[in-house]
Structure formats: structure tokens, C-alpha cells
Amino acid sequence: MRKGEIIIRDVGVCFRLYREKVTTLKEAVVHRFRHLRSAENFWALRHVNVSITPGEAIALVGHNGSGKSTLLKTIAGVLQPREGEVLSAGRISPMIELGAGFDPELSGRDNVYLNGALLGFSRKQMEAKFDGIVAFSELGDFIDMPIKNYSSGMYARLGFAIAQDVEPDILIVDEVLAVGDERFQEKCKARILDFRSAGVTFCFVSHNLEAARSLCPRAAVLHHGRLAFDGPIEQAWEKYRELERGPMPGPQINVAAS
Amino acid sequence: MKAMELASPAPAALATESPKRPSPLRELWSFRQLIALLVVRELKVRYKRSVLGLLWTMLNPLLLMVVYTVVFSTIWRSSFRNFSLFLLSALLPWLFFNTAVLQGLFAVISNQELIRKVRLPQAVFPLSVVGSNLVNFALSLVPLFLVMAALDQPFTPALLFLPVAMFILTVFTSGVTLFFATATVFFRDVRHLVEVMLQMVMYLSPVFYDLRTLGEPTTWWFPLFKTCLQLNPLTYMFSLIRDPVYYGRLPELSTVVIACSAAVFSLVVGFFFFQRLSPRHIHYL
């Protein structure tokens, strides 16, 4: 595999839904582990096949609960597929949520190093990046204040500043561009375009056609965990609109054979 | 729905080239700096806004020891020379083990926000708990040495064995911590079970007594108790520390061998279970 390539091969992600939530041993024993048998399988994704070549940009669209975020999390390696496999090569920078892993008690400075380590960077590498991150975040002297004193905009700015500086081969973005003021949003978009021209693979979840079209020529439409369409973004959008107008049967739950 | 499933392609064969997934150990090793940072974070957050800060780590065992010395030298007279030191030499490692396991129970659960969003080996969380408690344990050696000096306890070269002893105990504790950390994710009441068990284990471990000084060999419970102690890995762990500190000698080779085997066994079992179950954690958080 080449760096930046993603192959999603017949992926199924299954959540077990329990009619009765059992979290204690006593309940489990009293009900003689019935909850294990009565569990129902909910396939958030099933039989999804997508191949993404290095440097390609793809938007994932679909209504709420169609499995977009599940697919992103599976690509990022946070969720393991029950069926099929997700293969990817290269460093993945997940912007699934900005500032995931920030500790509110620690200063911005400490959090930069902590977040860097979470993404697999050594202290030395982060020291080299530190000034650039602070400059991008425009936090100035606030960098040495505890994060809990930050405004939500400052929080997101620091999160994006870290995420944009990790030299990814694959960039995964889950509608995080709606952070900060307009000027900062423009800055984020410009940075993502930089990545695009540098040949970084880009996966983007959005409900906003304008944002998606300006970044991605290709789109995959998910509908109830199935891949409904994969191709040029204009046609994908039509398909998405059409599905949206159609009946909404709600998520399907398949009762597991016990 | 069913028909759709049947019509869909069968799971792809695994024959095609798969990029090598890093082995769990190698992946964990690449995140060692994260463990260090998490340890620092825990220490920083724990002592935030406290005037004495890290000094508490040293004051705590010292104050504890004053209490125990008063209790055991006035109310329950002990025939031991320097009983407080005898006690402390096993109490400190016990506190390390006990606190690490208890805090480790929630290591995965309390970091669920991260686990949902970032791909990383989840073992870093319980291991960082062990790490921060190891720092506390190491710092508590300072008051231990102060007490040794105050009580005219000889400082022998055997004390140089202490780092090795602490390493073995840390390996053992890591395994136990990993095991119960993953168990707690699936059943939250593991916590209550472990709390009670730890109390029992403390009294079944040679903290307040010693195998050699244990009651009358003629009583009916003595053989039972002795077997218990001999099966308890902590007996050997504590000997590794009590021998150099209190008796001023190296532990016996057999003790070291048993302790090492127990430590390796614990880590292998704990890590194996944790690694096998951690992909499923996310569904139970």
C-alpha cells in the first residue's frame, strides 16, 4: 500500500443494543446472563466498500444516523469493524473532535505536549513544533494559562492549531470547521487547502454542500449504514437530496439469533 | 433487509496484501512518552493548589508511621526491635500496590472521552496510574531512610537491591492493575469486590507480622494460614524490600526467583486479557 491510501473492504460495524442495561455482576447473575442472549445487533455500517487513493479528497454525506461518523471512526482506528477490514497506510490526523484529550486543569503549553504525545509525537518533535502551534492558535500569553479559563473559541483554536501541525498523510475532519470566528474559519480552510495541494488524503463529513464542494470533487452517500452512492459530488448531492425526501424508516435493528 | 444481506458480496478473502499491523507491545512502546506525560499530568493535577504539594507524598507515610508506632508500642506491645520500621518496610510497598490497583480500576473509564476519539493503546492509562504511584513510592523512601537513621538502623549494601525489588513489584502490580482495569469496564461492581478483596489480602500478607513470627505453630489455624501466606505472591514481594531495609541482608535467591516468576506471570496474564478485551471497551463505556 502507498502512504495515504485507504481501502475499506466490506466493512460492517455492529453495536450491541441491550434491552436491559446490565452493568453489575449481581444483575447479570440474577438474570442468568439473559442480557447476553437478548442483545440485539444494530449494524451502523454494513457491506461498505470504498477505495481512496493517496491525495484524493472525499466527502461523506448522509442524513443523521446514516453512519458517517462511525465510518470516520473506523478509518481512524477508534472502532474495530466486526466484518471486513479497513486498511490504511500513513499517519492519520483525526480532527473528529478538536481538543479531544485536553485536560482542563493543565496549561495550554502542557496540553500541547500531551496532545502531541496522544498523536504519537515525541517531546523533541513537539518542541520543534511548539512555536508554530502557538502562532497559529493566536493565543499569545494565554498559552500558559489553565485551559479551563479559555473561551470555547480559544479552546477550538488551540485544538485546530495542534491538529494542523502533525504532518498527516490522511486528514479526517468531522465538521469541525464551524469553530472560532469567520476569520479563523477562513484560516482553517486555507490550511486544509494547503494539505490538499501537498497531496494529503482527505476525508470530510459535512451537511454543507458549499463547504464540501470547495474541498472535495468526490462524495460517498451513506444511507442507513449502506453505501448508497459513490462518485462525483454533484450527482452525490442529488442522490442525497432524493434520499432525504424519501421515507425515513428510522434505524433498523436486527434481532440476533440466539 | 434479509434479501439485501444475501445479495451483498461475501466478506472479502484476506489473501490480498495487508499492511503489517504493529504488534501490541511495539505500539505500546511507541507511546512510552505518553505514559510519562500522563504520569506528570496526574502528579500535577493531584497536588494542584496544595501548599505542600509533593511533600505530602513523604509526609503521608511518616504520619502513618507515627500512628502505627504509637498503637503498636503502647496498646498492642510488640516484641520486635524497631517495630515501626518492620511495619513500614512492608506497608510502603503494600500502599503502592493497593493504591495503584484501586486507582487503576477507573483508569479506562475515566479516560473514555479520549478512547472514543483517538486511536491509542488503551493500556497507557492503567500503566500511567502505576507509574504515578511508583513515583510516590520512590519518594516515600526518603522518610523511610530518615526513620532508619533516627532509629540507628544500619545502612547496609543490601539496600542497593531496593531498585531491583521495586522493579519486580512494579511489574507484578502492572499486571494486576491491567487485569482489573479491563474487568471494571464490563462489570462496574468489580470495584466493590476488589476493595473487599484488597482488605482481605492485606491481612493475609505479611505486613503486620512475618512468617517466622506467626503465632503458635500448635494452633489449628496455623498450617492453613501458613499455606495461604506461602501461596500469596505478595509475601515474596514484601520480603524483597523488608530483608534489605529491616534485616539488612539480601533476600534469598529462592524468594527472588518466585517473586520474578509471579511478576512475569501477572504481567503476561494481565496484558493478555487487557489487550484481548480492549477493542470491546468502547461498547461498554
XYZ file of C-alpha atoms in Angstrom:
543
model
C 0.000 0.000 0.000
C 1.094 3.531 -0.655
C 1.088 6.191 2.027
C -2.223 7.958 2.263
C -4.190 5.084 0.742
C -7.361 3.844 2.423
C -9.146 0.634 1.486
C -12.497 -0.068 3.091
C -13.407 -3.610 2.255
C -16.884 -4.927 3.036
C -16.884 -3.215 6.387
C -19.592 -3.884 8.938
C -19.654 -2.182 12.325
C -22.078 -3.602 14.807
C -23.269 -2.220 18.103
C -24.947 -4.494 20.533
C -28.055 -2.925 21.933
C -29.309 -4.251 25.212
C -32.962 -4.021 26.064
C -31.960 -4.115 29.719
C -28.717 -2.427 30.507
C -26.712 -4.668 32.784
C -23.688 -3.125 34.392
C -23.368 -5.051 37.608
C -22.404 -8.614 38.244
C -25.397 -9.110 40.510
C -27.890 -8.212 37.799
C -26.074 -10.450 35.365
C -26.202 -13.389 37.772
C -29.801 -12.754 38.822
C -30.903 -12.716 35.209
C -28.616 -15.634 34.472
C -26.827 -13.623 31.818
C -30.042 -13.326 29.835
C -28.904 -9.911 28.651
C -26.182 -11.569 26.606
C -28.779 -13.606 24.752
C -31.383 -10.875 24.394
C -28.900 -8.411 22.924
C -29.858 -7.025 19.563
C -27.420 -6.230 16.852
C -27.530 -2.816 15.302
C -25.427 -2.584 12.186
C -24.329 1.038 11.992
C -22.440 0.138 8.830
C -22.657 -2.895 6.629
C -21.079 -4.046 3.374
C -19.388 -0.729 2.781
C -16.695 -0.763 0.109
C -14.712 2.381 -0.637
C -11.210 2.765 -2.015
C -9.485 6.080 -1.586
C -6.253 6.709 -3.449
C -3.463 8.849 -1.989
C -4.130 12.556 -2.324
C -7.818 12.110 -3.048
C -10.455 14.149 -1.245
C -13.771 12.540 -0.453
C -16.806 13.942 1.314
C -19.027 11.648 3.320
C -22.645 12.740 3.252
C -25.804 11.288 4.632
C -28.621 12.127 6.980
C -28.247 11.958 10.751
C -27.534 8.438 11.914
C -26.534 7.174 8.474
C -23.134 6.003 9.722
C -20.866 8.835 8.581
C -19.203 9.350 11.931
C -18.988 5.615 12.502
C -17.146 5.273 9.210
C -14.760 8.085 10.129
C -14.078 6.486 13.488
C -13.454 3.162 11.833
C -10.968 4.757 9.439
C -9.283 6.472 12.378
C -8.985 3.111 14.128
C -11.074 4.074 17.124
C -13.722 1.488 16.282
C -12.919 -2.017 15.117
C -15.127 -3.404 12.335
C -16.933 -6.655 13.120
C -16.849 -7.654 9.456
C -14.424 -6.845 6.702
C -11.407 -4.653 7.190
C -10.127 -1.126 6.925
C -6.608 -0.818 5.634
C -4.775 2.443 5.723
C -1.180 3.479 5.372
C 0.459 6.542 6.837
C -0.160 8.865 9.736
C -3.785 9.721 10.363
C -4.649 13.069 11.882
C -8.151 12.733 13.196
C -9.965 16.006 13.658
C -13.002 14.079 14.732
C -13.146 16.430 17.630
C -10.826 19.321 18.271
C -9.119 19.303 21.594
C -10.020 15.727 22.442
C -7.768 14.862 25.327
C -7.281 18.339 26.683
C -7.021 18.365 30.441
C -8.781 21.497 31.765
C -6.532 21.738 34.818
C -3.328 21.906 32.785
C -1.973 24.932 30.958
C -2.207 25.283 27.198
C 1.504 24.541 26.979
C 1.223 21.243 28.853
C -1.790 20.301 26.774
C 0.105 20.853 23.529
C 2.705 18.310 24.620
C 0.057 15.934 25.947
C -1.930 16.129 22.728
C 1.214 15.657 20.665
C 2.019 12.514 22.617
C -1.524 11.272 22.085
C -0.918 11.549 18.354
C 2.372 9.692 18.754
C 4.899 12.524 18.704
C 7.962 12.652 20.909
C 8.732 15.564 23.174
C 11.585 16.671 20.918
C 9.349 16.757 17.861
C 6.742 18.755 19.750
C 9.334 21.231 20.974
C 10.191 21.943 17.346
C 6.526 22.473 16.513
C 5.568 24.378 19.633
C 6.153 27.950 18.462
C 4.341 27.332 15.205
C 1.353 25.925 17.043
C 1.149 28.890 19.410
C 1.457 31.299 16.482
C -1.296 29.561 14.517
C -3.610 29.464 17.519
C -3.086 33.215 18.148
C -3.280 32.557 21.865
C -0.204 34.569 22.823
C 0.375 34.701 26.567
C -2.747 32.676 27.251
C -0.734 29.579 26.371
C 0.467 29.375 29.982
C -2.995 29.671 31.500
C -5.038 26.639 32.539
C -7.284 25.580 29.682
C -10.396 25.738 31.836
C -10.125 29.530 31.707
C -10.251 29.536 27.893
C -13.254 30.613 25.911
C -14.714 27.933 23.653
C -13.227 29.695 20.639
C -9.749 29.698 22.142
C -10.158 26.046 23.015
C -11.048 25.124 19.444
C -8.286 27.313 18.028
C -5.669 25.529 20.078
C -7.178 22.191 19.067
C -7.036 23.030 15.390
C -3.551 24.507 15.710
C -2.272 21.176 17.053
C -4.189 19.054 14.582
C -2.937 21.067 11.594
C 0.707 20.633 12.555
C 1.032 16.883 12.726
C 2.151 16.271 9.120
C -0.605 13.777 8.362
C -0.822 11.512 5.356
C -4.544 11.192 5.946
C -6.672 14.017 7.297
C -10.041 13.169 8.797
C -12.372 16.061 9.530
C -15.784 15.801 11.137
C -17.431 19.193 10.659
C -15.049 20.912 12.984
C -14.684 23.902 10.718
C -17.603 25.570 12.400
C -15.347 26.833 15.154
C -13.985 30.230 16.008
C -14.900 33.418 14.240
C -15.183 33.807 10.485
C -11.604 34.905 10.049
C -10.299 31.860 11.864
C -12.575 29.596 9.832
C -11.089 31.037 6.664
C -7.640 30.351 8.044
C -8.573 26.730 8.775
C -9.965 26.281 5.293
C -6.832 27.742 3.746
C -4.741 25.327 5.782
C -6.799 22.380 4.628
C -6.357 23.514 1.011
C -2.604 23.573 1.693
C -2.843 19.969 2.763
C -4.831 19.146 -0.341
C -2.222 20.621 -2.641
C 0.501 18.830 -0.693
C -1.177 15.549 -1.610
C -2.737 14.634 1.710
C -5.693 12.265 1.563
C -8.747 13.983 2.915
C -11.974 12.604 4.366
C -14.617 15.129 5.255
C -18.042 14.830 6.818
C -20.416 17.651 6.072
C -24.005 18.695 5.711
C -22.938 21.821 3.898
C -22.752 21.459 0.122
C -20.736 24.637 -0.384
C -18.042 23.596 2.065
C -17.907 20.086 0.671
C -17.819 21.124 -2.979
C -14.993 23.571 -2.490
C -12.847 20.858 -0.922
C -13.861 17.520 -2.405
C -14.614 16.502 -6.011
C -15.869 13.100 -4.883
C -18.516 12.112 -2.378
C -19.901 8.940 -0.863
C -23.507 8.906 0.258
C -24.401 6.711 3.208
C -27.942 5.656 3.883
C -28.785 3.558 6.940
C -25.310 2.184 7.117
C -25.154 1.229 3.437
C -23.223 2.883 0.698
C -25.941 4.400 -1.496
C -23.731 6.228 -3.960
C -20.064 6.873 -4.636
C -18.979 9.303 -7.319
C -18.839 12.946 -8.407
C -20.079 15.312 -5.727
C -22.828 16.969 -7.802
C -24.557 13.671 -8.523
C -23.938 12.527 -4.957
C -25.687 15.585 -3.695
C -28.708 14.919 -5.867
C -28.836 11.373 -4.542
C -28.575 12.689 -1.006
C -31.448 15.129 -1.562
C -33.534 12.375 -3.102
C -32.909 10.033 -0.156
C -33.679 12.837 2.242
C -37.062 13.375 0.625
C -37.835 9.684 0.689
C -39.453 7.855 3.576
C -37.430 7.801 6.742
C -37.990 4.376 8.282
C -35.614 5.043 11.160
C -32.654 2.874 12.093
C -33.160 -0.833 11.592
C -32.454 -3.248 14.373
C -31.907 -6.879 13.554
C -32.661 -9.258 16.372
C -29.684 -11.517 16.865
C -30.285 -15.208 16.504
C -29.642 -16.698 19.905
C -33.492 -6.478 4.611
C -32.560 -10.142 4.752
C -32.577 -10.433 0.980
C -30.292 -7.457 0.710
C -27.815 -9.107 3.018
C -27.804 -12.269 0.987
C -27.283 -10.395 -2.226
C -24.334 -8.480 -0.834
C -20.853 -9.773 -1.518
C -19.389 -12.276 0.907
C -16.637 -10.989 3.210
C -13.555 -10.414 1.135
C -10.850 -13.003 1.385
C -7.865 -11.967 3.425
C -5.476 -13.164 0.765
C -4.553 -9.732 -0.562
C -1.634 -7.807 0.851
C -2.395 -6.365 4.267
C -0.038 -3.808 5.719
C 1.575 -5.151 8.831
C -0.247 -4.095 11.955
C 2.226 -3.194 14.664
C 2.393 -5.741 17.454
C 0.670 -4.581 20.647
C 3.951 -4.392 22.504
C 5.667 -2.338 19.828
C 2.680 0.002 19.656
C 2.741 0.429 23.432
C 6.473 1.108 23.317
C 5.961 3.868 20.756
C 3.611 5.549 23.221
C 6.012 5.388 26.184
C 6.398 9.160 26.196
C 2.652 9.489 26.527
C 2.781 7.318 29.645
C 5.432 9.626 31.081
C 3.325 12.692 30.284
C 0.226 11.120 31.808
C 2.221 10.404 34.975
C 3.327 14.029 35.112
C -0.247 15.148 34.495
C -1.548 13.010 37.326
C 1.030 14.315 39.766
C 0.471 17.901 38.671
C -3.288 17.707 38.962
C -3.194 15.822 42.254
C -1.056 18.396 44.011
C -2.527 21.439 42.383
C -3.493 24.143 44.881
C -1.919 22.266 47.762
C 0.712 24.270 49.596
C 2.959 21.362 50.435
C 2.497 19.627 47.076
C 4.745 16.658 46.593
C 5.830 16.889 50.244
C 2.556 15.160 51.091
C 3.878 12.024 49.492
C 6.645 11.996 52.059
C 4.600 13.277 54.981
C 1.868 10.709 54.470
C 3.877 7.579 55.328
C 5.654 9.451 58.071
C 2.406 10.404 59.782
C 1.007 6.924 59.201
C 4.058 5.504 60.851
C 3.684 7.724 63.893
C 0.156 6.412 64.302
C 1.211 2.792 63.949
C 4.175 3.221 66.264
C 2.016 4.701 68.976
C -0.607 1.996 68.551
C 1.782 -0.907 68.431
C 4.215 0.251 71.105
C 1.654 1.219 73.744
C -1.629 -0.551 73.190
C -0.511 -3.740 71.488
C 3.013 -4.317 72.711
C 5.205 -5.938 70.183
C 8.371 -7.793 70.959
C 10.012 -6.526 67.774
C 13.010 -4.300 67.839
C 12.176 -1.174 65.828
C 8.702 -2.450 65.120
C 7.714 0.703 63.250
C 10.482 0.104 60.737
C 9.489 -3.533 60.423
C 5.992 -2.366 59.666
C 6.948 0.426 57.317
C 9.172 -1.809 55.181
C 6.082 -3.770 54.100
C 3.471 -1.051 54.497
C 5.033 1.200 51.859
C 5.066 -1.473 49.133
C 1.572 -2.504 50.210
C 0.287 1.055 49.870
C 1.864 1.244 46.423
C 0.202 -1.974 45.289
C -3.127 -1.174 46.929
C -3.436 2.387 45.609
C -2.294 1.504 42.107
C -4.855 -1.292 41.786
C -7.674 0.827 43.237
C -6.946 3.867 41.086
C -6.358 1.649 38.082
C -9.925 0.349 38.280
C -11.141 3.591 36.763
C -8.188 4.295 34.511
C -10.035 3.232 31.362
C -13.465 4.532 32.350
C -12.298 7.997 33.334
C -10.496 8.412 30.012
C -13.432 7.349 27.888
C -13.641 10.719 26.155
C -10.219 10.104 24.670
C -10.769 6.452 23.894
C -13.808 7.370 21.822
C -11.864 9.837 19.734
C -8.227 8.931 19.418
C -6.697 5.651 18.409
C -4.142 4.683 21.002
C -3.192 1.639 23.030
C -5.540 1.882 25.991
C -3.060 0.151 28.278
C -1.305 3.516 28.649
C -3.976 4.616 31.129
C -3.653 1.874 33.762
C 0.107 1.850 33.259
C 0.342 5.582 33.892
C -1.554 5.060 37.147
C 1.046 2.506 38.174
C 3.734 4.964 37.103
C 2.470 7.862 39.175
C 2.153 5.591 42.195
C 5.671 4.357 41.603
C 6.882 7.953 41.802
C 5.053 8.317 45.101
C 6.529 5.055 46.332
C 10.046 6.136 45.407
C 9.576 9.483 47.139
C 8.291 7.762 50.272
C 11.679 6.079 50.592
C 13.065 9.419 51.752
C 11.099 9.404 55.028
C 11.869 5.702 55.320
C 15.577 6.445 55.283
C 15.063 9.284 57.759
C 13.364 6.870 60.117
C 16.158 4.353 59.631
C 18.705 6.980 60.581
C 16.647 8.126 63.576
C 16.330 4.556 64.863
C 20.016 3.750 64.362
C 19.163 1.107 61.816
C 22.354 0.144 59.952
C 22.561 1.119 56.274
C 23.939 -1.978 54.582
C 24.960 -2.518 50.940
C 21.916 -4.775 50.675
C 19.884 -1.578 50.274
C 21.284 -1.354 46.754
C 18.917 -4.207 45.939
C 15.906 -1.925 46.506
C 15.622 -0.654 42.899
C 15.516 -4.252 41.649
C 12.878 -5.116 44.252
C 10.784 -2.124 43.242
C 11.067 -3.067 39.596
C 9.807 -6.583 40.267
C 6.943 -5.267 42.394
C 6.041 -2.741 39.677
C 5.856 -5.447 37.018
C 3.628 -7.510 39.299
C 1.391 -4.541 40.139
C 1.052 -3.587 36.468
C -0.348 -6.995 35.592
C -2.900 -6.952 38.405
C -3.887 -3.354 37.595
C -4.386 -4.100 33.886
C -6.496 -7.144 34.673
C -8.901 -5.357 36.995
C -8.998 -2.211 34.855
C -10.470 -4.154 31.935
C -12.758 -6.197 34.201
C -14.264 -2.995 35.648
C -15.264 -1.802 32.179
C -17.568 -4.788 31.765
C -18.826 -5.023 35.335
C -18.734 -1.879 37.396
C -19.109 -3.780 40.646
C -15.674 -5.295 40.254
C -14.701 -2.201 42.181
C -16.541 -3.239 45.348
C -15.261 -6.768 45.031
C -11.697 -5.564 44.662
C -11.992 -3.185 47.614
C -13.032 -6.010 49.918
C -10.518 -8.394 48.433
C -7.688 -5.962 48.962
C -8.617 -5.673 52.639
C -8.510 -9.433 52.963
C -5.269 -9.712 51.065
C -3.675 -7.135 53.320
C -4.312 -9.253 56.407
C -3.242 -12.379 54.556
C 0.030 -10.713 53.645
C 2.956 -10.288 55.974
C 2.515 -6.583 56.622
C 1.844 -6.547 60.354
C 3.648 -9.812 61.008
C 6.138 -12.155 59.484
C 6.059 -15.798 58.519
C 8.674 -16.593 61.145
C 6.937 -14.787 63.990
C 3.468 -16.009 63.300
C 1.658 -17.184 66.449
C 1.870 -20.675 67.946
C 2.551 -23.467 65.462
C 0.321 -25.721 67.576
C -2.960 -23.917 66.913
C -5.317 -25.456 64.385
C -5.345 -22.499 62.016
C -1.606 -22.153 61.794
C -0.952 -24.584 58.909
C -3.849 -23.111 56.940
C -2.613 -19.602 57.423
C 0.925 -20.578 56.595
C -0.163 -22.187 53.330
C -2.071 -19.037 52.490
C 0.987 -16.926 53.058
C 3.192 -19.231 51.049
C 0.796 -19.075 48.113
C 0.496 -15.306 48.290
C 2.909 -13.673 45.839
C 2.937 -10.511 47.932
C 4.704 -12.441 50.702
C 7.729 -12.749 48.424
C 7.391 -9.196 47.100
C 7.477 -7.756 50.602
C 10.465 -9.911 51.557
C 12.391 -8.311 48.717
C 12.042 -4.974 50.495
C 11.863 -5.937 54.131
C 15.026 -8.040 54.006
C 17.343 -5.211 52.949
C 15.582 -2.482 54.933
C 14.827 -4.222 58.223
C 17.129 -7.225 58.353
C 19.958 -5.573 56.459
C 20.524 -8.540 54.179
C 19.828 -9.616 50.628
C 16.669 -11.681 50.080
C 17.171 -15.382 49.459
C 17.622 -16.445 45.884
C 14.510 -18.646 46.015
C 12.438 -15.630 47.114
C 13.754 -13.581 44.217
C 13.042 -16.356 41.725
C 9.480 -16.861 42.992
C 8.817 -13.101 43.009
C 10.135 -12.720 39.468
C 8.031 -15.615 38.195
C 4.923 -14.202 39.869
C 5.625 -10.775 38.370
C 6.100 -12.119 34.849
C 3.036 -14.342 35.157
C 0.918 -11.434 36.391
C 2.036 -9.097 33.618
C 1.563 -11.674 30.862
C -1.930 -12.621 32.044
C -2.972 -9.022 32.779
C -1.675 -7.661 29.494
C -3.129 -10.553 27.505
C -6.612 -10.044 28.939
C -6.439 -6.289 28.586
C -5.263 -6.487 25.003
C -7.854 -9.054 24.013
C -10.745 -7.150 25.561
C -9.775 -3.537 24.875
C -11.316 -3.348 21.359
C -14.653 -4.092 23.030
C -14.266 -1.467 25.757
C -15.741 1.264 23.608
C -19.101 -0.526 23.562
C -19.273 -0.623 27.351
C -18.098 2.859 28.270
